[in-house]
Amino acid sequence: AVVSTQSTGEDQVRHLNTEMNKLRTKNKRLTQDLKEKDEEWEENEEAIKKHYVETWDEQYRSWMNKTESKMDFLRSSNENMQTFIMKNARHLPFAATDELKIYNEYGEKVSVFQ
């Protein structure tokens, strides 16, 4: 009876050692998988950041070019309007009063009659 109990104990130890080895192997595999996934995520994260920075820079440049074009157009239109008003102020219906003001390049109000 003693041999049987000892044999059963050894079988249990062997079984536990086998299970422990399986778990160690599984743990190593999962750790390696996690490491690979983490590296892959870092690469993807860098690629995404780079893409968004490039895309944002490109969109910002495009927007600034459009904005600057609009500003140039408005500046030119304003200058043309000022030139027209200065040349024709005496012939315009509202020219009889000094209420019509335009702005010079410094943002100061200037009378059209100067």
Coordinates of N, CA and C in Angstrom, one line a residue:
A1 N 0.8 -1.2 0.0 CA 0.0 0.0 0.0 C 0.8 1.3 0.0
V2 N 2.0 1.2 0.6 CA 2.9 2.3 0.7 C 3.4 2.7 -0.7
V3 N 3.8 1.6 -1.5 CA 4.3 1.8 -2.8 C 3.3 2.5 -3.7
S4 N 2.1 2.1 -3.6 CA 1.0 2.6 -4.4 C 0.8 4.1 -4.1
T5 N 0.8 4.5 -2.8 CA 0.7 5.9 -2.4 C 1.8 6.7 -2.9
Q6 N 3.0 6.2 -2.8 CA 4.2 6.9 -3.3 C 4.2 7.0 -4.8
S7 N 3.8 6.0 -5.5 CA 3.6 6.0 -7.0 C 2.6 7.1 -7.4
T8 N 1.5 7.2 -6.7 CA 0.4 8.1 -7.0 C 1.0 9.5 -6.7
G9 N 1.7 9.7 -5.7 CA 2.3 11.0 -5.4 C 3.3 11.5 -6.5
E10 N 4.1 10.5 -6.9 CA 5.1 10.8 -8.0 C 4.4 11.1 -9.3
D11 N 3.3 10.4 -9.6 CA 2.5 10.7 -10.7 C 1.9 12.1 -10.7
Q12 N 1.4 12.5 -9.5 CA 0.9 13.8 -9.3 C 1.9 14.9 -9.5
V13 N 3.1 14.6 -9.0 CA 4.2 15.6 -9.1 C 4.6 15.7 -10.6
R14 N 4.7 14.6 -11.3 CA 5.0 14.6 -12.7 C 3.9 15.3 -13.5
H15 N 2.7 15.1 -13.2 CA 1.6 15.7 -13.8 C 1.7 17.3 -13.6
L16 N 2.0 17.6 -12.3 CA 2.1 19.1 -12.0 C 3.3 19.7 -12.7
N17 N 4.4 19.0 -12.8 CA 5.6 19.5 -13.5 C 5.3 19.7 -15.0
T18 N 4.5 18.7 -15.6 CA 4.1 18.8 -17.0 C 3.3 20.0 -17.2
E19 N 2.3 20.2 -16.4 CA 1.4 21.3 -16.5 C 2.1 22.6 -16.3
M20 N 3.1 22.6 -15.4 CA 3.9 23.8 -15.1 C 4.7 24.2 -16.4
N21 N 5.3 23.2 -17.0 CA 6.1 23.4 -18.2 C 5.2 23.9 -19.3
K22 N 4.0 23.3 -19.5 CA 3.0 23.8 -20.5 C 2.7 25.3 -20.2
L23 N 2.5 25.6 -19.0 CA 2.1 27.0 -18.6 C 3.3 28.0 -18.9
R24 N 4.5 27.5 -18.6 CA 5.7 28.3 -18.8 C 5.9 28.6 -20.4
T25 N 5.7 27.5 -21.1 CA 5.7 27.6 -22.6 C 4.7 28.6 -23.1
K26 N 3.5 28.4 -22.6 CA 2.4 29.3 -23.0 C 2.7 30.8 -22.6
N27 N 3.2 30.9 -21.4 CA 3.6 32.3 -20.9 C 4.6 32.9 -21.8
K28 N 5.7 32.2 -22.2 CA 6.7 32.7 -23.1 C 6.1 33.1 -24.4
R29 N 5.3 32.2 -24.9 CA 4.6 32.5 -26.2 C 3.8 33.8 -26.2
L30 N 3.0 33.9 -25.1 CA 2.1 35.1 -24.9 C 3.0 36.3 -24.7
T31 N 4.0 36.2 -24.0 CA 4.9 37.4 -23.7 C 5.6 37.8 -25.1
Q32 N 6.0 36.8 -25.9 CA 6.6 37.2 -27.2 C 5.5 37.8 -28.1
D33 N 4.3 37.2 -28.1 CA 3.2 37.8 -28.9 C 2.9 39.2 -28.5
L34 N 2.9 39.5 -27.2 CA 2.6 40.8 -26.7 C 3.7 41.8 -27.1
K35 N 5.0 41.3 -27.0 CA 6.1 42.2 -27.4 C 6.0 42.5 -28.9
E36 N 5.7 41.5 -29.7 CA 5.5 41.8 -31.2 C 4.4 42.7 -31.4
K37 N 3.3 42.5 -30.8 CA 2.1 43.4 -31.0 C 2.4 44.8 -30.5
D38 N 3.2 45.0 -29.4 CA 3.6 46.3 -28.9 C 4.5 47.0 -29.9
E39 N 5.4 46.3 -30.5 CA 6.3 46.8 -31.5 C 5.5 47.3 -32.7
E40 N 4.6 46.4 -33.1 CA 3.8 46.7 -34.3 C 2.9 47.9 -34.0
W41 N 2.4 48.0 -32.8 CA 1.6 49.2 -32.5 C 2.4 50.5 -32.5
E42 N 3.6 50.4 -32.0 CA 4.5 51.6 -32.0 C 4.8 52.0 -33.4
E43 N 5.1 51.1 -34.3 CA 5.3 51.4 -35.7 C 4.1 52.1 -36.3
N44 N 2.9 51.5 -36.1 CA 1.7 52.0 -36.6 C 1.4 53.4 -36.1
E45 N 1.7 53.6 -34.8 CA 1.4 54.9 -34.1 C 2.3 56.0 -34.7
E46 N 3.6 55.6 -35.0 CA 4.5 56.6 -35.6 C 4.0 56.9 -37.0
A47 N 3.6 55.9 -37.8 CA 3.1 56.1 -39.1 C 1.9 57.0 -39.1
I48 N 1.0 56.8 -38.2 CA -0.2 57.6 -38.1 C 0.1 59.0 -37.8
K49 N 1.0 59.2 -36.8 CA 1.4 60.6 -36.4 C 2.0 61.3 -37.6
K50 N 2.9 60.6 -38.3 CA 3.6 61.2 -39.5 C 2.5 61.6 -40.5
H51 N 1.6 60.7 -40.8 CA 0.5 60.9 -41.8 C -0.3 62.2 -41.4
Y52 N -0.7 62.3 -40.1 CA -1.5 63.4 -39.7 C -0.7 64.7 -39.7
V53 N 0.5 64.7 -39.4 CA 1.3 65.9 -39.4 C 1.5 66.3 -40.9
E54 N 1.8 65.4 -41.8 CA 2.0 65.8 -43.2 C 0.7 66.3 -43.7
T55 N -0.4 65.6 -43.4 CA -1.7 66.0 -44.0 C -2.1 67.3 -43.4
W56 N -1.9 67.5 -42.1 CA -2.3 68.8 -41.5 C -1.5 69.9 -42.1
D57 N -0.1 69.7 -42.3 CA 0.7 70.7 -42.9 C 0.3 71.1 -44.3
E58 N -0.1 70.1 -45.0 CA -0.5 70.3 -46.4 C -1.8 71.0 -46.4
Q59 N -2.8 70.7 -45.6 CA -4.0 71.4 -45.6 C -3.9 72.8 -45.1
Y60 N -3.0 73.0 -44.1 CA -2.8 74.4 -43.6 C -2.1 75.2 -44.6
R61 N -1.1 74.7 -45.3 CA -0.5 75.4 -46.4 C -1.5 75.8 -47.5
S62 N -2.4 74.9 -47.9 CA -3.4 75.1 -48.8 C -4.4 76.2 -48.4
W63 N -4.8 76.1 -47.1 CA -5.7 77.1 -46.5 C -5.0 78.5 -46.5
M64 N -3.8 78.5 -46.1 CA -3.1 79.8 -46.0 C -2.9 80.4 -47.4
N65 N -2.6 79.6 -48.4 CA -2.5 80.1 -49.8 C -3.8 80.7 -50.2
K66 N -4.9 80.0 -50.0 CA -6.2 80.5 -50.3 C -6.6 81.8 -49.6
T67 N -6.2 81.8 -48.3 CA -6.5 83.0 -47.5 C -5.7 84.2 -47.9
E68 N -4.4 84.0 -48.2 CA -3.5 85.0 -48.7 C -4.0 85.5 -50.1
S69 N -4.5 84.6 -50.9 CA -5.1 85.1 -52.2 C -6.3 85.9 -52.0
K70 N -7.2 85.5 -51.1 CA -8.4 86.3 -50.8 C -8.0 87.7 -50.3
M71 N -7.0 87.7 -49.4 CA -6.5 89.0 -48.8 C -5.9 89.9 -49.9
D72 N -5.1 89.3 -50.8 CA -4.6 90.1 -51.9 C -5.7 90.7 -52.8
F73 N -6.7 89.8 -53.1 CA -7.8 90.3 -53.9 C -8.6 91.4 -53.2
L74 N -8.8 91.3 -51.9 CA -9.5 92.3 -51.1 C -8.7 93.6 -51.0
R75 N -7.4 93.4 -50.8 CA -6.5 94.6 -50.7 C -6.5 95.3 -52.1
S76 N -6.4 94.6 -53.2 CA -6.5 95.2 -54.5 C -7.8 95.9 -54.8
S77 N -8.9 95.2 -54.4 CA -10.2 95.8 -54.6 C -10.4 97.0 -53.8
N78 N -9.9 97.0 -52.6 CA -9.9 98.2 -51.7 C -9.1 99.4 -52.3
E79 N -7.9 99.1 -52.8 CA -7.1 100.1 -53.5 C -7.8 100.7 -54.7
N80 N -8.4 99.8 -55.5 CA -9.1 100.3 -56.7 C -10.3 101.1 -56.3
M81 N -11.0 100.7 -55.3 CA -12.2 101.5 -54.8 C -11.7 102.9 -54.3
Q82 N -10.7 102.9 -53.5 CA -10.1 104.2 -53.0 C -9.7 105.1 -54.2
T83 N -9.0 104.5 -55.2 CA -8.6 105.3 -56.3 C -9.8 105.9 -57.1
F84 N -10.8 105.0 -57.3 CA -12.0 105.5 -58.0 C -12.7 106.6 -57.2
I85 N -12.8 106.4 -55.9 CA -13.5 107.4 -55.1 C -12.7 108.7 -55.1
M86 N -11.4 108.6 -54.9 CA -10.6 109.8 -54.9 C -10.7 110.6 -56.2
K87 N -10.8 109.9 -57.4 CA -10.8 110.5 -58.7 C -12.2 111.1 -58.9
N88 N -13.3 110.4 -58.4 CA -14.6 110.8 -58.8 C -15.4 111.3 -57.6
A89 N -14.8 111.7 -56.5 CA -15.5 112.1 -55.3 C -16.5 113.3 -55.6
R90 N -16.1 114.2 -56.4 CA -16.9 115.4 -56.6 C -18.1 115.1 -57.4
H91 N -18.1 114.0 -58.1 CA -19.2 113.6 -59.0 C -20.2 112.6 -58.4
L92 N -19.8 112.1 -57.2 CA -20.7 111.1 -56.5 C -21.7 111.9 -55.7
P93 N -22.9 111.3 -55.6 CA -24.0 112.0 -54.9 C -23.7 112.3 -53.4
F94 N -22.9 111.4 -52.8 CA -22.7 111.6 -51.4 C -21.4 112.5 -51.1
A95 N -20.9 113.0 -52.2 CA -19.6 113.8 -52.1 C -19.8 115.2 -51.5
A96 N -21.1 115.6 -51.4 CA -21.3 117.0 -50.9 C -21.0 117.1 -49.4
T97 N -21.0 116.0 -48.7 CA -20.7 116.0 -47.3 C -19.3 115.4 -47.1
D98 N -18.7 115.7 -45.9 CA -17.4 115.1 -45.6 C -17.6 113.8 -44.8
E99 N -18.8 113.2 -44.9 CA -19.0 111.9 -44.1 C -18.3 110.7 -44.7
L100 N -18.0 110.8 -46.0 CA -17.4 109.6 -46.6 C -15.9 109.6 -46.2
K101 N -15.5 108.5 -45.6 CA -14.2 108.3 -45.1 C -13.6 107.1 -45.7
I102 N -12.3 107.1 -46.0 CA -11.6 105.9 -46.4 C -10.4 105.7 -45.5
Y103 N -9.8 104.6 -45.5 CA -8.7 104.3 -44.6 C -7.4 104.2 -45.4
N104 N -6.4 104.9 -44.8 CA -5.1 104.7 -45.5 C -4.4 103.4 -45.1
E105 N -3.2 103.3 -45.5 CA -2.5 102.0 -45.2 C -2.1 101.8 -43.7
Y106 N -2.3 102.9 -42.9 CA -2.0 102.8 -41.5 C -3.3 102.6 -40.7
G107 N -4.4 102.5 -41.4 CA -5.7 102.3 -40.7 C -6.3 103.6 -40.2
E108 N -5.8 104.7 -40.6 CA -6.3 106.0 -40.2 C -7.4 106.5 -41.2
K109 N -8.4 107.1 -40.7 CA -9.5 107.6 -41.5 C -9.0 108.8 -42.3
V110 N -9.3 108.8 -43.6 CA -8.8 109.9 -44.5 C -10.0 110.4 -45.2
S111 N -10.2 111.7 -45.3 CA -11.3 112.2 -46.1 C -11.0 112.1 -47.6
V112 N -12.0 111.9 -48.4 CA -11.8 111.7 -49.8 C -11.5 113.1 -50.5
F113 N -11.7 114.2 -49.7 CA -11.5 115.5 -50.3 C -10.1 116.0 -50.1
Q114 N -9.2 115.2 -49.5 CA -7.9 115.7 -49.3 C -7.1 115.7 -50.5

